[in-house]
Amino acid sequence: MSFLVPLPVIIPALGAALTLMMARRPGAQRAVSLTALTTTLVVSSALLVVTAAEGPQVVAVGGWPPPLGIILVADKLAALMLVVSTAVTLCVLVYSIGQGSADGDEETPLSVYHPTYLALTAGVTNAFLSGDLFNLYVGFEILLVASYVLLTLGSTENRIRAGTTYVVVSLLSSVIFLSALGLVYAATGTLNMAQLAGRFDELPDNLRLLLQGMLLLAFGIKAAVFPLGAWLPDSYPTAPAPVTAVFAGLLTKVGVYAIIRTETLLFPDGRIADVLMVISLLTMVVGILGAVAQSDIKRLLSFTLISHIGYMLFGVALASEAGLSGAIFYIAHHITIQTTLFLAAGLVERRGGTTALDRLGGLGRIAPLLSVLFFIPALNLAGIPPFSGFLGKLGLLQAGVDESGPLVWAVVAGGVLTSLLTLYAIGRVWNLAFWRAPHPDLPRADDDSEGSTVLLPKLMVAPTFALVAFSVALTVVAGPLFGITSEAAADLLARTPYIEAVFPDGAP
Amino acid sequence: MTVLLACYASMAVLAPALVRWLGPKALYAVAAVPAATFAWALAHTGAMRSGGAVTEVHPWVPQLGQELAFRMTAFPWLMVLLVSGVGALVLAYSAHYFPAGEAGLGRFAAVFVGFAGAMLGLVVADDLLLLYVFWELTSVFSYLLIGHDPTRRASRWAAMQALLVTTLGGLAMLVGFIMLGQHAGTYRLSAVVEDLPGGAYLVVALVMVLLGALSKSALFPFSFWLPNAMAAPTPVSAYLHAAAMVKAGVFLIGMLTPVFAADPPWREAVWACGALTFLFGGWTALRQTDLKLMLAYGTVSQLGMIGIVLGSGFRDAALAGAALLAGHAMFKAALFLVVGIVDKTTGTREIYSLSGLGARRPALAAVAVLAVASMIGLPPTFGFVAKEAMLAAFWDGGPWERAMLACLVAGAALTVAYGLRFLWGAFARKPGLDDTDAAPAGPGFLAAPALLALAGLAAGLLAPGADGLLAPYADRYPDTGHAYHLALWHGLTPALGLSLAALAAGFGLYLATRRTSAWRAVKLRLTSGAVYRQAQNGIDRLAVELTGRTQRGSLPFYLGVILVSLVVLAGGLLLFDGPWPHRFRLFDTPLQLAAGGIIVAAAIAAALARRRLTAMVLTGVSGYGVAALFIFHGAPDLALTQFLVETVTIVMFVLVLRRLPPRFSERPLKKVRRFRVAIGVAVGVVAAGMAYVAVGSREAEPISELFPDLAVSYGGGHNIVNVILVDIRAWDTMGEIAVLLVAATGVASLIFGRDKAMHRRGGSRPAPPKTGEHVKWLSRPETDGSHQAIILQVVTRLLFHTIVLFSIYLLFTGHNHPGGGFAGGLVAGLALAVRYLAGGRAELNAAAPVDAGRLLGTGLLVSVGTGAASMLLGGQVLQSAILDVEVPLLGHLHFVTSTFFDIGVYLIVVGLVLDILRSLGAEIDRHRESGDGPENAAPLPEKEAA
Amino acid sequence: MSPNLVYVVVIGVLFGAGVSLLLERTLTRVLIGVVLIGNGVNVLILMGGAYGTPPIIGEAPVEGMSDPLPQAMILTAIVITLGITAFLLALAYRSWQLLGHDEVQDDAEDTRIIELAERDEIPHAKESETEDLPSPVYDAGPGWAER
């Protein structure tokens, strides 16, 4: 079944090519995009089933056996990430189509949007599947350049400013990553990750630590960990709602994925566990306090996004099966929930005309469905049971308690505090935007059903609803899902399933 | 039990529709669910009396030890009866409480029944984590119910406070549970008992769990949220904040005390907090003038008492505790509902505004008297029975129990005092006040409190029966001496004496409060409301301060942080222990030294340049220097590409820079500049050091060792670099051209903006040329007849086809010689650039009458399509095949399928350059011609201009 | 392998000059910085492969060839940098078109919070309990005896 492995990259890439060629036929573009992403989702799901049953699937691109050529590897972790990310991407696509139709396609140049969006997807899937460090860089570049374009769509003043910050910071991270790659090749003579796993062991300790640090730095910027992530809240919120949503859901998680992959496969000795622990604590606490200070929903959500990256990092730092499993589960949860919240924030922006808290109010009464679509993911984000955020946090806390040690306890305390402050921040949004008496500036469409469909188009509400349902479904299927994440974590820690899948006859 | 919970969930979903359909009367229908639960629990009475248990287990997340495990024994059973019985009655009451047009009643009904379900789940959960799930759900539902009228700031604020305080405690409790569960290896409440380690670990875990229990039940130090929660509608207060949710904390204490009573600091902490709460609450209740607040503080106080008793850890106390819990639920819910009626019918709850209500509403007053009788412990109510049991249990205990007993008696006296004051305040006729007008309250409205009050009386009369039902719970505790039994009459016992003493003292205190107001000056400030406010304020302040420090909003700051991290991390490691290799060489050939010198000089000069053009040219020079370095290294392909890319880059720069001011803006402060340069130098040193160390540490053979052998046999080409690009690592190249495609699209998106303008990217609609325009730097004349331009155009037209042919040659020869799709595409692109520079966009359109986007799309389609096709043909993705065919006339044809891939690359690169020329060239021309300057040019910020 | 010192110096200078430009506020300068650093990275990658004759089979013996793999990596990097340079130039132009300059501005919302911090205030869009709260402990209301 390994022929499935390249498809999640190939299909969106072909879609990008086709949609660019049919730039003047929006209907055809939409059809191609939807087909491409739906097919990708189906393929990804099939891959998950296959990898869960048969172990990692490896494809040697061009038939060049590893370590010569590039390999694509779909293990449980990658397959799970693929499924969650494509599901989310598909929902956001529908949402953006809904937004486009409602706005008469005036706001965003669709001829740019579809090809770029599909390229972004291809970049993300490529990053998840790549078994080659340089190809991982290429995957990052695809998704980054696509994100530059999406962030500056419409090229308004705000987006240019935000885009500049985002682009330049991302460029720096790319430079650091590329330098690290140059150094890695210089020191080891290979780029194949499974082979690197062995060759790193032969390097002097200090050099290996240096390479590890460089890679972590590059991925840390993308994952927006403290103190490298301050660019994020300045850039994400200015983009169109679906773009922010998909960025928030996916891009930072690709960084986290890369951290997990490299830390477990290439640097399994856990020498910097304490450093990671401290970073995760700071990321959580500084991030959530940032959220508390905000008075705009999108910015506030951006800070919660950063903050909760800390949870995932905590799981990585623990480097135990339970910790990694919790981290992976948390990624799946967080991709879904953060996207959902940004989509809901987009709906708030449409209905209320703004996302500034001091100019909102009364949405709970005026738009009951919207309030449900915000309230459930908001609770989920704050880790209120029985939602997936709680289960992910529970997994991580259990792993932390198992480990003990003063630093771990500090992070556990920080995690709990972060959870509470998330509730505080998000509760304030609810209190002010949904509960307060309606603001006088609110667009009037209270009882006019026709008016409210324009303000909240069905094609935007439906995918948001679908994502809320998806996030709730994560709770229901948490048992099997944790089954997969535990196995994925065990495989990551053991390293052999990955390496043996790449080199069945032993690493060269 | 899952079936019951599902009923609650379905009813929560249905309730809004029901309310819309039936109005407030729908609440009766909603009440059916808790009523059914009540009946279900009653049906299990027999099993409970005999000490049995009803259990149900479903798996959920086995990896986390999280199960849907339910288990109902005597104590949970009691709670089920209370929460479902009181819940049903309060819902029925609410049908009368809310007027027909009440806003948000549908939501109220849904949330209320949802809460009832969560409460049911909480009391029957047998898994600590599941218990936490329901625990938090009750907090959330309580939040929504307190905020029933969300336009009032007080409601919103109180709702948030209740949520945050109970969640804070809840989270602490969760950590405690996890500590217990991970050590015990199970989260089953009924099994966690065994194998717990002692010591500091257990102490911490127990304190954490207690924090949860105390916060939920509003015990010290968390008492403050409960009175604020009275912003909720009265039925909510009656249910959540008297009978159900606040009981969760003491319920948990009651469930865990059999396990942990002997482990310090369980009992000590519960006693201390409970005693403080009991006395403080009682005193503060006495001071209130709002009937609802009086009851609220009374609840705080009573919860303290129940906590003490349930946390004591011996049999008789447990029995008394369970009885107190039941009694309190009945009389306190009844009293709240009475206050709700008073409030609704008179419009006030202030004792100094109410007068003579007792005479006007004797039935209401009778209900209230009955409930208060139970509260202050007058026979024959159940309150009396429970209090007797409590006093007797502690009388029989050791010295600490005796000490506690004094506190309990004092608290009981306070209860008597505020109970009487409540009756007086609500119903007595006060001199100087007119009788309060009261609208009639129908029998349906009064039914619920009356039933609850009567239940308190009936339970008292049937005390021995109640004893049989509660004894199975009490029997879980170690027995101290004789087993106490609930009864109305035990004879002349010390407990009876104490009870009478408390009544007398309380009555005396009540009379005293009527005579003088001096007692009002005694304020007890034990609650931590102020602490909460300070904490909230402190967190807000901290958030702003910290965010102000870290989130500077400045790009150079962010870059600086990243770079400093890099320098510290990598520099530190290098300084610590390189590992510095000892062998090195100065250069491979002296030519490298020359090229290096040029690069270094040009780069430094570029950094110092003050004019854009100068900086650009110097950068170009250093780029060409790098190309030279590539040649000397033995990398002709690289050199060719670098050379071409550098040239295209210069063209692009020129196209854009012609519109920007020639000079850079002045640099800001000197200090900042020094810092900037310092970081630059540091990063340079570190980068050089890392390169030195990494290269010097290489021991292993590179994987590319095997390439030469395979390049010809498997890749079908002699130029290894090209074979890598289109075959070995074609997957990278595919990604790379995707990057180019997106970048080109992005450039067009930025320059063209809206969709309609985007169509000009196709170059189909050249704008009419303008004549007589002032000729600026590097602007080319359009077709306005300049001789030079014509000559240039003719020359370029002559050259154009040759260059394009050359580019195609490069494309096809690339597999065996320097060249390939990239180089070929760049050369073709340069040919287009020359045409454009010579003749403007008309020439460009003539040279390339195609849409750039379509070219890009086709290129990617061809390349990716090649990869997909090889899969369809049964190979791996992007696998190439070598075709050697004898073609008539042409002879032997050697063809590698990866050439198709390279054609795609070629198309993409041409498309990219064309797109750049159309955007940065032609479209910017058009902007200039139509006078599009800066749209809203703002002056530079001052520090920039300085 | 033994490191080539010319390369080491070139890398250092390109990174140093590039980074000092990267930290500027003018987007054009930032862009030039990116280009310089890009070249520096390319030399760094180049250094990781052996020096030798062009890796074209048939033109020189295989033993003395330069390592082709870093060259392919650099090629990829060069071309990606080209695309990004074009994008940044368009960004600079657009910035000039909108604002009349290509300076990178600070984020307005962040600046607002920094000002709040300097004035020791709390976030403005928040709820305080100052208005229409029931004050739980009533000290008003005269004692009965006083009436």
GROMACS .gro file of C-alpha atoms in nm, chain C residues 25-28 52 54 56 62-63 66 76-79 83-85 90 109 113 120 128-129 142 145:
model
   25
 1479ARG     CA    1   1.401   4.902   0.941
 1480THR     CA    2   1.420   4.969   0.569
 1481LEU     CA    3   1.276   4.677   0.380
 1482THR     CA    4   1.518   4.718   0.089
 1506GLY     CA    5   3.741   1.891  -0.710
 1508PRO     CA    6   3.318   1.930  -1.212
 1510ILE     CA    7   3.036   1.538  -1.496
 1516VAL     CA    8   3.548   1.011  -1.079
 1517GLU     CA    9   3.795   1.015  -0.789
 1520SER     CA   10   3.369   1.768  -0.626
 1530THR     CA   11   1.760   2.452  -0.485
 1531ALA     CA   12   1.841   2.718  -0.229
 1532ILE     CA   13   1.950   2.973  -0.490
 1533VAL     CA   14   1.631   2.937  -0.684
 1537GLY     CA   15   1.150   3.358  -0.570
 1538ILE     CA   16   1.157   3.508  -0.223
 1539THR     CA   17   1.359   3.808  -0.336
 1544ALA     CA   18   0.696   4.336  -0.446
 1563GLU     CA   19  -0.172   4.695   1.922
 1567ILE     CA   20  -0.008   4.750   2.553
 1574ASP     CA   21   0.065   5.090   3.514
 1582SER     CA   22  -1.428   4.512   3.677
 1583GLU     CA   23  -1.668   4.460   3.959
 1596PRO     CA   24  -3.004   5.103   6.062
 1599ALA     CA   25  -3.321   4.954   6.788
   0.00000   0.00000   0.00000
